[in-house]
Amino acid sequence: MTDFNKTIFSGDAAQYFRIWITNLFLTIITLGIYSPWATVANTKYLYQNLNIDGHRFDYIAQPIQILKGRLIALFLLGLFSFFQFFNEILFYISLGVILIATPWIINRSISFQLRMTTYRNVSFDFQGNYGSSFLYFLLLPFLSILTLYLALPLVLKHANHYVISNTKFGDKEIVANLSTTEYYRAFLATCAAAMGIGLIVAMFIYISILVAPITAVFIGFLGYIALIAVGSSVWGSIIRNHTFNNTKVLSVASFNSTMEVGPYTFIVFTNILALIFSLGLAYPWVAIRNMKYLSATLGVKTEEGLDSVIDDIPRDNSAILDE
């Protein structure tokens, strides 16, 4: 194929709301026991409405897997809390164990989610190792604090590259050629946008205090949301475009992302307002709206090797570490 085909998301907000609210109700009346079934049903709806080149994604996790994982996770959390209040030595020992195990837990969690995601009946997988996960997810982010976060874009670039390059689609490798320059460009653009919004909001608050003090709170509220929306949209758009446009599934597919800061900022800003004023009930509408935009701005060019992908990914039946 010579052209990029748009990713199609066919989900409907009203339909998803019915599924989501039913699952929420069942989760509440069962005191959370039904939540794994709700998670699978909600995720399946979103995945199965995502279409690339005439084929849909799927989420194949079994609710009982997730339930077992959550029960064990709750038990361990309760044990940890017990040590915190009744045995200080065991508390610090368990804290150390959690810290040491964190890179392994991260690897297994990412792997589980990817293995439960399929396209054309082929699963994804993550094959990261303990040492690299410790370096990219724990050590380097901590060390970036010592640089007053000036090294953070470089850390994020290496972390993203690590995840992508260790992800597989069946027996096919995924490669990325990410640029440090682009990450710093996104970082500087985000900082500049945040400072600009901050100055504008501060100016309006100052004027409103002089003219109508009661409106200062309202302006501050909208300004805070605008700051979040603009910052996340600038960073998200630049990094998502750069990442997809420089990533390939070898012999299978390449991508073209065309997100724009302006439209996405409006979507994020109004999504936050909708969630706040609906007390969270607008979540299905927000999720569908976000998926539609992200899909509409992503093109995929498939290659002949797509038909020769072999699903050699073992099915991991444990969701313990994911929880």
PDB file of N, CA and C in Angstrom, residues 156-206:
ATOM      1  N   LEU A 156      12.795  10.880  29.523  1.00  0.00           N
ATOM      2  CA  LEU A 156      11.541  10.417  28.929  1.00  0.00           C
ATOM      3  C   LEU A 156      11.753   9.832  27.541  1.00  0.00           C
ATOM      4  N   LYS A 157      12.652  10.436  26.789  1.00  0.00           N
ATOM      5  CA  LYS A 157      12.964   9.922  25.455  1.00  0.00           C
ATOM      6  C   LYS A 157      13.529   8.509  25.543  1.00  0.00           C
ATOM      7  N   HIS A 158      14.472   8.305  26.449  1.00  0.00           N
ATOM      8  CA  HIS A 158      15.080   6.978  26.592  1.00  0.00           C
ATOM      9  C   HIS A 158      14.065   5.958  27.128  1.00  0.00           C
ATOM     10  N   ALA A 159      13.204   6.392  28.033  1.00  0.00           N
ATOM     11  CA  ALA A 159      12.183   5.487  28.579  1.00  0.00           C
ATOM     12  C   ALA A 159      11.205   5.067  27.491  1.00  0.00           C
ATOM     13  N   ASN A 160      10.754   6.028  26.677  1.00  0.00           N
ATOM     14  CA  ASN A 160       9.830   5.705  25.578  1.00  0.00           C
ATOM     15  C   ASN A 160      10.483   4.778  24.562  1.00  0.00           C
ATOM     16  N   HIS A 161      11.738   5.070  24.242  1.00  0.00           N
ATOM     17  CA  HIS A 161      12.448   4.222  23.276  1.00  0.00           C
ATOM     18  C   HIS A 161      12.617   2.810  23.821  1.00  0.00           C
ATOM     19  N   TYR A 162      12.892   2.705  25.112  1.00  0.00           N
ATOM     20  CA  TYR A 162      13.043   1.389  25.737  1.00  0.00           C
ATOM     21  C   TYR A 162      11.760   0.572  25.632  1.00  0.00           C
ATOM     22  N   VAL A 163      10.625   1.206  25.929  1.00  0.00           N
ATOM     23  CA  VAL A 163       9.342   0.489  25.875  1.00  0.00           C
ATOM     24  C   VAL A 163       9.018   0.063  24.443  1.00  0.00           C
ATOM     25  N   ILE A 164       9.160   0.981  23.500  1.00  0.00           N
ATOM     26  CA  ILE A 164       8.813   0.681  22.113  1.00  0.00           C
ATOM     27  C   ILE A 164       9.702  -0.408  21.534  1.00  0.00           C
ATOM     28  N   SER A 165      11.005  -0.289  21.742  1.00  0.00           N
ATOM     29  CA  SER A 165      11.939  -1.241  21.138  1.00  0.00           C
ATOM     30  C   SER A 165      11.864  -2.626  21.761  1.00  0.00           C
ATOM     31  N   ASN A 166      11.225  -2.737  22.917  1.00  0.00           N
ATOM     32  CA  ASN A 166      11.058  -4.045  23.546  1.00  0.00           C
ATOM     33  C   ASN A 166       9.634  -4.577  23.416  1.00  0.00           C
ATOM     34  N   THR A 167       8.840  -3.913  22.582  1.00  0.00           N
ATOM     35  CA  THR A 167       7.487  -4.380  22.298  1.00  0.00           C
ATOM     36  C   THR A 167       7.490  -5.143  20.988  1.00  0.00           C
ATOM     37  N   LYS A 168       6.729  -6.232  20.944  1.00  0.00           N
ATOM     38  CA  LYS A 168       6.635  -7.050  19.738  1.00  0.00           C
ATOM     39  C   LYS A 168       5.176  -7.204  19.324  1.00  0.00           C
ATOM     40  N   PHE A 169       4.962  -7.390  18.032  1.00  0.00           N
ATOM     41  CA  PHE A 169       3.644  -7.753  17.508  1.00  0.00           C
ATOM     42  C   PHE A 169       3.809  -9.139  16.901  1.00  0.00           C
ATOM     43  N   GLY A 170       3.353 -10.144  17.643  1.00  0.00           N
ATOM     44  CA  GLY A 170       3.626 -11.506  17.217  1.00  0.00           C
ATOM     45  C   GLY A 170       5.128 -11.735  17.205  1.00  0.00           C
ATOM     46  N   ASP A 171       5.639 -12.217  16.067  1.00  0.00           N
ATOM     47  CA  ASP A 171       7.081 -12.451  15.954  1.00  0.00           C
ATOM     48  C   ASP A 171       7.814 -11.270  15.321  1.00  0.00           C
ATOM     49  N   LYS A 172       7.130 -10.145  15.145  1.00  0.00           N
ATOM     50  CA  LYS A 172       7.723  -8.985  14.486  1.00  0.00           C
ATOM     51  C   LYS A 172       8.221  -7.956  15.507  1.00  0.00           C
ATOM     52  N   GLU A 173       9.422  -7.454  15.249  1.00  0.00           N
ATOM     53  CA  GLU A 173      10.007  -6.436  16.118  1.00  0.00           C
ATOM     54  C   GLU A 173       9.431  -5.051  15.792  1.00  0.00           C
ATOM     55  N   ILE A 174       9.431  -4.185  16.792  1.00  0.00           N
ATOM     56  CA  ILE A 174       9.028  -2.789  16.603  1.00  0.00           C
ATOM     57  C   ILE A 174      10.253  -1.916  16.865  1.00  0.00           C
ATOM     58  N   VAL A 175      10.533  -1.014  15.943  1.00  0.00           N
ATOM     59  CA  VAL A 175      11.716  -0.161  16.079  1.00  0.00           C
ATOM     60  C   VAL A 175      11.297   1.305  16.057  1.00  0.00           C
ATOM     61  N   ALA A 176      12.073   2.130  16.746  1.00  0.00           N
ATOM     62  CA  ALA A 176      11.797   3.564  16.794  1.00  0.00           C
ATOM     63  C   ALA A 176      13.102   4.336  16.689  1.00  0.00           C
ATOM     64  N   ASN A 177      13.043   5.457  16.021  1.00  0.00           N
ATOM     65  CA  ASN A 177      14.201   6.337  15.887  1.00  0.00           C
ATOM     66  C   ASN A 177      13.817   7.702  16.467  1.00  0.00           C
ATOM     67  N   LEU A 178      13.876   7.798  17.783  1.00  0.00           N
ATOM     68  CA  LEU A 178      13.427   8.998  18.469  1.00  0.00           C
ATOM     69  C   LEU A 178      14.549  10.016  18.601  1.00  0.00           C
ATOM     70  N   SER A 179      14.173  11.287  18.570  1.00  0.00           N
ATOM     71  CA  SER A 179      15.138  12.381  18.590  1.00  0.00           C
ATOM     72  C   SER A 179      15.102  13.121  19.923  1.00  0.00           C
ATOM     73  N   THR A 180      16.258  13.294  20.526  1.00  0.00           N
ATOM     74  CA  THR A 180      16.353  14.065  21.760  1.00  0.00           C
ATOM     75  C   THR A 180      15.926  15.510  21.520  1.00  0.00           C
ATOM     76  N   THR A 181      16.271  16.027  20.345  1.00  0.00           N
ATOM     77  CA  THR A 181      15.914  17.404  20.003  1.00  0.00           C
ATOM     78  C   THR A 181      14.409  17.626  20.060  1.00  0.00           C
ATOM     79  N   GLU A 182      13.635  16.670  19.546  1.00  0.00           N
ATOM     80  CA  GLU A 182      12.180  16.797  19.541  1.00  0.00           C
ATOM     81  C   GLU A 182      11.622  16.801  20.956  1.00  0.00           C
ATOM     82  N   TYR A 183      12.204  16.007  21.834  1.00  0.00           N
ATOM     83  CA  TYR A 183      11.730  15.970  23.216  1.00  0.00           C
ATOM     84  C   TYR A 183      12.011  17.295  23.920  1.00  0.00           C
ATOM     85  N   TYR A 184      13.170  17.886  23.645  1.00  0.00           N
ATOM     86  CA  TYR A 184      13.460  19.189  24.244  1.00  0.00           C
ATOM     87  C   TYR A 184      12.606  20.286  23.606  1.00  0.00           C
ATOM     88  N   ARG A 185      12.311  20.144  22.322  1.00  0.00           N
ATOM     89  CA  ARG A 185      11.413  21.108  21.668  1.00  0.00           C
ATOM     90  C   ARG A 185      10.032  21.048  22.314  1.00  0.00           C
ATOM     91  N   ALA A 186       9.553  19.849  22.567  1.00  0.00           N
ATOM     92  CA  ALA A 186       8.248  19.687  23.225  1.00  0.00           C
ATOM     93  C   ALA A 186       8.289  20.243  24.645  1.00  0.00           C
ATOM     94  N   PHE A 187       9.399  19.997  25.330  1.00  0.00           N
ATOM     95  CA  PHE A 187       9.558  20.476  26.710  1.00  0.00           C
ATOM     96  C   PHE A 187       9.548  22.001  26.767  1.00  0.00           C
ATOM     97  N   LEU A 188      10.322  22.636  25.890  1.00  0.00           N
ATOM     98  CA  LEU A 188      10.392  24.095  25.875  1.00  0.00           C
ATOM     99  C   LEU A 188       9.066  24.712  25.434  1.00  0.00           C
ATOM    100  N   ALA A 189       8.421  24.083  24.427  1.00  0.00           N
ATOM    101  CA  ALA A 189       7.124  24.592  23.963  1.00  0.00           C
ATOM    102  C   ALA A 189       6.076  24.479  25.062  1.00  0.00           C
ATOM    103  N   THR A 190       6.112  23.392  25.820  1.00  0.00           N
ATOM    104  CA  THR A 190       5.167  23.209  26.925  1.00  0.00           C
ATOM    105  C   THR A 190       5.403  24.242  28.014  1.00  0.00           C
ATOM    106  N   CYS A 191       6.675  24.457  28.362  1.00  0.00           N
ATOM    107  CA  CYS A 191       7.004  25.461  29.390  1.00  0.00           C
ATOM    108  C   CYS A 191       6.577  26.860  28.943  1.00  0.00           C
ATOM    109  N   ALA A 192       6.851  27.187  27.671  1.00  0.00           N
ATOM    110  CA  ALA A 192       6.494  28.511  27.155  1.00  0.00           C
ATOM    111  C   ALA A 192       4.988  28.708  27.153  1.00  0.00           C
ATOM    112  N   ALA A 193       4.252  27.674  26.720  1.00  0.00           N
ATOM    113  CA  ALA A 193       2.793  27.764  26.689  1.00  0.00           C
ATOM    114  C   ALA A 193       2.228  27.904  28.103  1.00  0.00           C
ATOM    115  N   ALA A 194       2.777  27.140  29.038  1.00  0.00           N
ATOM    116  CA  ALA A 194       2.304  27.201  30.425  1.00  0.00           C
ATOM    117  C   ALA A 194       2.577  28.575  31.030  1.00  0.00           C
ATOM    118  N   MET A 195       3.757  29.121  30.758  1.00  0.00           N
ATOM    119  CA  MET A 195       4.086  30.443  31.280  1.00  0.00           C
ATOM    120  C   MET A 195       3.182  31.519  30.665  1.00  0.00           C
ATOM    121  N   GLY A 196       2.912  31.389  29.365  1.00  0.00           N
ATOM    122  CA  GLY A 196       2.031  32.342  28.699  1.00  0.00           C
ATOM    123  C   GLY A 196       0.635  32.318  29.278  1.00  0.00           C
ATOM    124  N   ILE A 197       0.090  31.112  29.445  1.00  0.00           N
ATOM    125  CA  ILE A 197      -1.247  30.978  30.031  1.00  0.00           C
ATOM    126  C   ILE A 197      -1.243  31.505  31.462  1.00  0.00           C
ATOM    127  N   GLY A 198      -0.185  31.179  32.210  1.00  0.00           N
ATOM    128  CA  GLY A 198      -0.097  31.634  33.594  1.00  0.00           C
ATOM    129  C   GLY A 198      -0.101  33.152  33.708  1.00  0.00           C
ATOM    130  N   LEU A 199       0.651  33.810  32.836  1.00  0.00           N
ATOM    131  CA  LEU A 199       0.700  35.273  32.857  1.00  0.00           C
ATOM    132  C   LEU A 199      -0.642  35.899  32.495  1.00  0.00           C
ATOM    133  N   ILE A 200      -1.298  35.324  31.474  1.00  0.00           N
ATOM    134  CA  ILE A 200      -2.603  35.844  31.056  1.00  0.00           C
ATOM    135  C   ILE A 200      -3.634  35.686  32.173  1.00  0.00           C
ATOM    136  N   VAL A 201      -3.635  34.515  32.798  1.00  0.00           N
ATOM    137  CA  VAL A 201      -4.582  34.263  33.884  1.00  0.00           C
ATOM    138  C   VAL A 201      -4.304  35.188  35.064  1.00  0.00           C
ATOM    139  N   ALA A 202      -3.025  35.359  35.387  1.00  0.00           N
ATOM    140  CA  ALA A 202      -2.661  36.238  36.504  1.00  0.00           C
ATOM    141  C   ALA A 202      -3.118  37.672  36.235  1.00  0.00           C
ATOM    142  N   MET A 203      -2.981  38.109  34.981  1.00  0.00           N
ATOM    143  CA  MET A 203      -3.398  39.462  34.623  1.00  0.00           C
ATOM    144  C   MET A 203      -4.906  39.629  34.790  1.00  0.00           C
ATOM    145  N   PHE A 204      -5.677  38.641  34.308  1.00  0.00           N
ATOM    146  CA  PHE A 204      -7.133  38.722  34.414  1.00  0.00           C
ATOM    147  C   PHE A 204      -7.591  38.645  35.871  1.00  0.00           C
ATOM    148  N   ILE A 205      -6.900  37.839  36.663  1.00  0.00           N
ATOM    149  CA  ILE A 205      -7.251  37.754  38.081  1.00  0.00           C
ATOM    150  C   ILE A 205      -7.008  39.094  38.770  1.00  0.00           C
ATOM    151  N   TYR A 206      -5.879  39.717  38.440  1.00  0.00           N
ATOM    152  CA  TYR A 206      -5.554  41.022  39.033  1.00  0.00           C
ATOM    153  C   TYR A 206      -6.610  42.066  38.665  1.00  0.00           C
TER     154      TYR A 206
END
